[in-house]
PDB file of C-alpha atoms in Angstrom:
ATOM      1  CA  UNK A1421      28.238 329.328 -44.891  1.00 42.00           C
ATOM      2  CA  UNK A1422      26.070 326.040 -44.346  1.00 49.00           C
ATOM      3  CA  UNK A1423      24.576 324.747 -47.279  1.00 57.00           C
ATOM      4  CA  UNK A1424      20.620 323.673 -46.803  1.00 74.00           C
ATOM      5  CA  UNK A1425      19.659 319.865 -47.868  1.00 88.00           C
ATOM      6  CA  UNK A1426      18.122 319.282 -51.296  1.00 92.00           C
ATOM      7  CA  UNK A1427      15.856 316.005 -50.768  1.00 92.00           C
ATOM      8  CA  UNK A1428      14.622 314.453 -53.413  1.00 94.00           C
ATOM      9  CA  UNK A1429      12.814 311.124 -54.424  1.00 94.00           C
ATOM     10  CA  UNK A1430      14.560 308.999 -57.059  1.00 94.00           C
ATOM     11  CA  UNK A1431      11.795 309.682 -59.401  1.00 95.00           C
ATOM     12  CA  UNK A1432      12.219 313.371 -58.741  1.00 96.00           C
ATOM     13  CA  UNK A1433      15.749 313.230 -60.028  1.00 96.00           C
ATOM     14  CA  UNK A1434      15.425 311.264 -62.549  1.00 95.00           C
ATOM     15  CA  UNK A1435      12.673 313.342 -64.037  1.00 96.00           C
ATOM     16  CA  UNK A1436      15.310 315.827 -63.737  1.00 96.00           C
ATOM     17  CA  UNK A1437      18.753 314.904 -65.012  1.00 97.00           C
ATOM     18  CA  UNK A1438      19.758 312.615 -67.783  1.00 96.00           C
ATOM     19  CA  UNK A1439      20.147 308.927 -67.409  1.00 97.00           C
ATOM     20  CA  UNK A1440      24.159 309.209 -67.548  1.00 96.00           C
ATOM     21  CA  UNK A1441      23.469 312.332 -64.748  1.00 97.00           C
ATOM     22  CA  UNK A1442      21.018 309.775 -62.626  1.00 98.00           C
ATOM     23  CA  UNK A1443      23.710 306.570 -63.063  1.00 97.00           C
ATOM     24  CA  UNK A1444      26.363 308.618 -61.540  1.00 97.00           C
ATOM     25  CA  UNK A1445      25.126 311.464 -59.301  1.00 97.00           C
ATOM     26  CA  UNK A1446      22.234 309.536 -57.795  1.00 97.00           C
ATOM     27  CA  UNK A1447      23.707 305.380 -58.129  1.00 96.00           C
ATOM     28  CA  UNK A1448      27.415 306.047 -57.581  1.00 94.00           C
ATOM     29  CA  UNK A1449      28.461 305.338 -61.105  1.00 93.00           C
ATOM     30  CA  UNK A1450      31.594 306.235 -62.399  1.00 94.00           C
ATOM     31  CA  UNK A1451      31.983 307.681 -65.889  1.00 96.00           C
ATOM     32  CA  UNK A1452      34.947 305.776 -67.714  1.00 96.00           C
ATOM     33  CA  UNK A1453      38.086 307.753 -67.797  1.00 96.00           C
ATOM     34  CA  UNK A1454      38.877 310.289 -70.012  1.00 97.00           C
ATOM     35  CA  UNK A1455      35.109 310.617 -71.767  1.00 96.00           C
ATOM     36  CA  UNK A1456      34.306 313.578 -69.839  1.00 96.00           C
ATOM     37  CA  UNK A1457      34.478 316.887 -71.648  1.00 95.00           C
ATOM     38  CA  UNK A1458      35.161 318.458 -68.613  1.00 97.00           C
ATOM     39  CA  UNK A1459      38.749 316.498 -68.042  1.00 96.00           C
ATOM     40  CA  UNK A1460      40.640 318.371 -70.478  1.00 95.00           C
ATOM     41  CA  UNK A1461      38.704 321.965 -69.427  1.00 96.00           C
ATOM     42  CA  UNK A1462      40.760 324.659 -68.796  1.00 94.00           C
ATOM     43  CA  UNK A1463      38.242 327.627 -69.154  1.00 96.00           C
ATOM     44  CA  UNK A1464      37.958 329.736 -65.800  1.00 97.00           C
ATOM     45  CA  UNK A1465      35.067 329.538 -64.019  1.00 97.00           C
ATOM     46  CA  UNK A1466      33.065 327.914 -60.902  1.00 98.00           C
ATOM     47  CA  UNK A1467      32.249 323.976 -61.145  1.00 98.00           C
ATOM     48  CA  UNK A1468      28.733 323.669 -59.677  1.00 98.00           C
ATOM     49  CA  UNK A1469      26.774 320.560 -59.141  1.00 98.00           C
ATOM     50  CA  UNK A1470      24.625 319.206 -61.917  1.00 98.00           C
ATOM     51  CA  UNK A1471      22.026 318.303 -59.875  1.00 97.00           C
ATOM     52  CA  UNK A1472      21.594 321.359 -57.391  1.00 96.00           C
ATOM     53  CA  UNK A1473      23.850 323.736 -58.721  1.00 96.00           C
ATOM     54  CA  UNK A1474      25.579 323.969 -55.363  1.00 97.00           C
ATOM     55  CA  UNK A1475      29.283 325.926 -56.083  1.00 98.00           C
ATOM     56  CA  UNK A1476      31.748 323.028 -55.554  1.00 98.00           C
ATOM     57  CA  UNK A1477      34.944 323.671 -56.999  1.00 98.00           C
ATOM     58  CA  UNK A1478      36.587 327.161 -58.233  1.00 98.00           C
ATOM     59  CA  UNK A1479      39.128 326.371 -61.693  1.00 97.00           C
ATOM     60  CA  UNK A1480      42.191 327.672 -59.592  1.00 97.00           C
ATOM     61  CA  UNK A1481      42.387 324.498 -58.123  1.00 98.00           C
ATOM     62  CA  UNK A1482      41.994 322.173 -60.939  1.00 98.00           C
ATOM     63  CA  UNK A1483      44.910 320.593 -62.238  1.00 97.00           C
ATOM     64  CA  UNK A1484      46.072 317.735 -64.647  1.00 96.00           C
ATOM     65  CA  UNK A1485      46.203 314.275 -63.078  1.00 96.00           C
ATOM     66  CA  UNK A1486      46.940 312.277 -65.543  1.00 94.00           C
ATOM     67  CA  UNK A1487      43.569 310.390 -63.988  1.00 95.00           C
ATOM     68  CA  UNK A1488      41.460 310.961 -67.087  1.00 96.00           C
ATOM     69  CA  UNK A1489      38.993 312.636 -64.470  1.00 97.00           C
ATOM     70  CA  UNK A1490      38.663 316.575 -63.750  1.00 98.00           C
ATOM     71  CA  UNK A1491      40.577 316.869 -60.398  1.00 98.00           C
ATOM     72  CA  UNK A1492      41.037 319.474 -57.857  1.00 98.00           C
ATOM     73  CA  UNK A1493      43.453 320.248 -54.730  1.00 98.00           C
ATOM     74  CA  UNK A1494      40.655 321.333 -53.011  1.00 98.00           C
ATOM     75  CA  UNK A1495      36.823 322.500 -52.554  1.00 98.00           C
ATOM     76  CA  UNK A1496      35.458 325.804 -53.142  1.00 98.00           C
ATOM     77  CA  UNK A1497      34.755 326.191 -49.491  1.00 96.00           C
ATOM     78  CA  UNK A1498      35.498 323.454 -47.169  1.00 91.00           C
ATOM     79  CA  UNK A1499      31.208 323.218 -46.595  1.00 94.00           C
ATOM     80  CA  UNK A1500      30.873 322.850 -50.262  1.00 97.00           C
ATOM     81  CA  UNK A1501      31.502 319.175 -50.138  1.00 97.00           C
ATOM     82  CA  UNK A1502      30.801 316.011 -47.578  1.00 96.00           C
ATOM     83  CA  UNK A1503      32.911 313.121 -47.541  1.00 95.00           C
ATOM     84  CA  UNK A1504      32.010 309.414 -46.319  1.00 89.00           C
ATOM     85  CA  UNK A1505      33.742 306.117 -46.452  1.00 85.00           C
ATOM     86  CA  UNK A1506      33.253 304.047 -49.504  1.00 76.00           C
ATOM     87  CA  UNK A1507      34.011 300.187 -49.189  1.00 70.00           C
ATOM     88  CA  UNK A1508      32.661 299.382 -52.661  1.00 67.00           C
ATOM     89  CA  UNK A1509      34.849 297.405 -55.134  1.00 61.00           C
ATOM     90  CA  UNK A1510      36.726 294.968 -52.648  1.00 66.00           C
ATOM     91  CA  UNK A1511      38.576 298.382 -51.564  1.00 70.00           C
ATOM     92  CA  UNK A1512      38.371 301.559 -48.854  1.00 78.00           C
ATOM     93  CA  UNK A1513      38.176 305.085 -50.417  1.00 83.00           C
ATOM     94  CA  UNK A1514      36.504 308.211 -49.443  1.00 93.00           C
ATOM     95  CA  UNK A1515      33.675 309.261 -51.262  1.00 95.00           C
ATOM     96  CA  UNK A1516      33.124 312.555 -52.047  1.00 97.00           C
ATOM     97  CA  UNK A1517      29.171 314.306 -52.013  1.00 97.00           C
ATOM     98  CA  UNK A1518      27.603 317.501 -52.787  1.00 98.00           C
ATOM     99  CA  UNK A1519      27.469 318.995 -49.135  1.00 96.00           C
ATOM    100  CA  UNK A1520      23.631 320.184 -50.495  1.00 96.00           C
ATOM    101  CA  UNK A1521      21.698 317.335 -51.914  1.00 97.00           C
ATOM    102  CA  UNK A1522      23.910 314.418 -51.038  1.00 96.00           C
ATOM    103  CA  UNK A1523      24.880 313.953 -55.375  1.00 98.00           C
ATOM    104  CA  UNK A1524      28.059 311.561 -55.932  1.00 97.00           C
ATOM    105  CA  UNK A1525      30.747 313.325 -57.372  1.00 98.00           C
ATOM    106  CA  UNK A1526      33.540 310.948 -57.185  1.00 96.00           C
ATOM    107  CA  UNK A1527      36.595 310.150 -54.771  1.00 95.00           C
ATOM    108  CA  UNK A1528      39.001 312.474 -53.007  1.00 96.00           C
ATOM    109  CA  UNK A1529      42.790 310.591 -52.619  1.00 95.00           C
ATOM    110  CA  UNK A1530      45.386 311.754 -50.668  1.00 94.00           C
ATOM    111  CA  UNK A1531      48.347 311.616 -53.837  1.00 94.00           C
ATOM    112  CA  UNK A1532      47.677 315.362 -55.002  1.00 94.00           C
ATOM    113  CA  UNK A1533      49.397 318.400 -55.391  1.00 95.00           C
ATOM    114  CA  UNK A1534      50.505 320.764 -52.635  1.00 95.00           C
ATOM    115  CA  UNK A1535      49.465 323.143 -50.894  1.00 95.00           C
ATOM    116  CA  UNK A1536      46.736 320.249 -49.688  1.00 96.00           C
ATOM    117  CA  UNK A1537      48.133 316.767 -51.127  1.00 96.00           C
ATOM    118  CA  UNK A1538      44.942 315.838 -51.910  1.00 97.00           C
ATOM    119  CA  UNK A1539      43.706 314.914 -55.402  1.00 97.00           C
ATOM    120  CA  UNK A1540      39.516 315.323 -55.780  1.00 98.00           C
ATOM    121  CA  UNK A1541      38.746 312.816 -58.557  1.00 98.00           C
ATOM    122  CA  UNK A1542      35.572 313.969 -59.969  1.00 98.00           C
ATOM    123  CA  UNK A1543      32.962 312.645 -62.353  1.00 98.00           C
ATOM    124  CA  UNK A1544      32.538 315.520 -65.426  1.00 98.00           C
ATOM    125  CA  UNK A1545      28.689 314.600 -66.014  1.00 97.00           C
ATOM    126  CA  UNK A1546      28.599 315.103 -62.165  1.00 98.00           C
ATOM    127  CA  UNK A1547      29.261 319.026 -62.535  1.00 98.00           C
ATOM    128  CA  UNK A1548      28.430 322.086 -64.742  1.00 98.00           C
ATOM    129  CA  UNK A1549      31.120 324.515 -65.349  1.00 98.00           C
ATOM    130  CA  UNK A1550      29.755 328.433 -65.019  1.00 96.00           C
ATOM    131  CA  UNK A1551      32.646 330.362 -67.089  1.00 93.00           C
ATOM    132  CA  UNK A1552      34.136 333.187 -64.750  1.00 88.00           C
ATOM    133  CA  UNK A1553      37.334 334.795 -63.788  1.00 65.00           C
ATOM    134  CA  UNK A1554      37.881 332.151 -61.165  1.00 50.00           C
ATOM    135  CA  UNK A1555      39.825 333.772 -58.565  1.00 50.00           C
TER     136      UNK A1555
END
């Protein structure tokens, strides 16, 4: 299912969300690592944007790094996320978005577990956890 654009002006969101939230989600901050209380979360449930609440990642698929950052094998649904190149800090990564209102979430490497090898290295004050039976 395609997920519908959320566009905002910068005053809208930060009216909205928190200045940590704003920093992050809105300037592509990065929260230092392990500060985020969702790092060391293991309750089951959906991880939904903090901004838009778009679904983003199901708790089946997080795992422990070692990163200090939540981190997934992969998206809820492969629409659920965009991707773009990120050249910022003298080195290449990819980027990883909300898919709906274009939030920064963090980086996705390709060092993770199977079955995708890829390691989604997400921001906690980028993401809500809804508590569920995951899947």
């Amino acid at each position: 299912m395609a997920v519908g654009k959320i566009r905002k002006s910068d005053e809208e969101w930060a009216g909205e969300l928190t200045p940590e939230q704003f920093n992050i989600c809105r300037k592509k901050g990065t929260e230092r690592p392990f500060t985020g209380e969702l790092n060391d979360c293991k309750t089951p449930g959906t991880y939904i944007c903090a901004c838009c609440g778009n679904p983003l990642f199901d708790s089946t698929t997080k795992y422990d790094s070692g990163s200090g950052w939540p981190s997934f094998w992969a998206p809820i649904t492969e629409d659920a996320v965009a991707t773009e190149e990120d050249r910022g800090l003298f080195m290449r990564r990819t980027e990883v978005l909300c898919a709906a209102c274009d939030a920064h979430l963090g980086h996705v490497f390709e060092d993770g577990p199977k079955p995708t090898g890829l390691r989604y290295c997400m921001n906690s004050v980028a993401m809500k956890l809804e508590p569920g039976e995951g899947d």
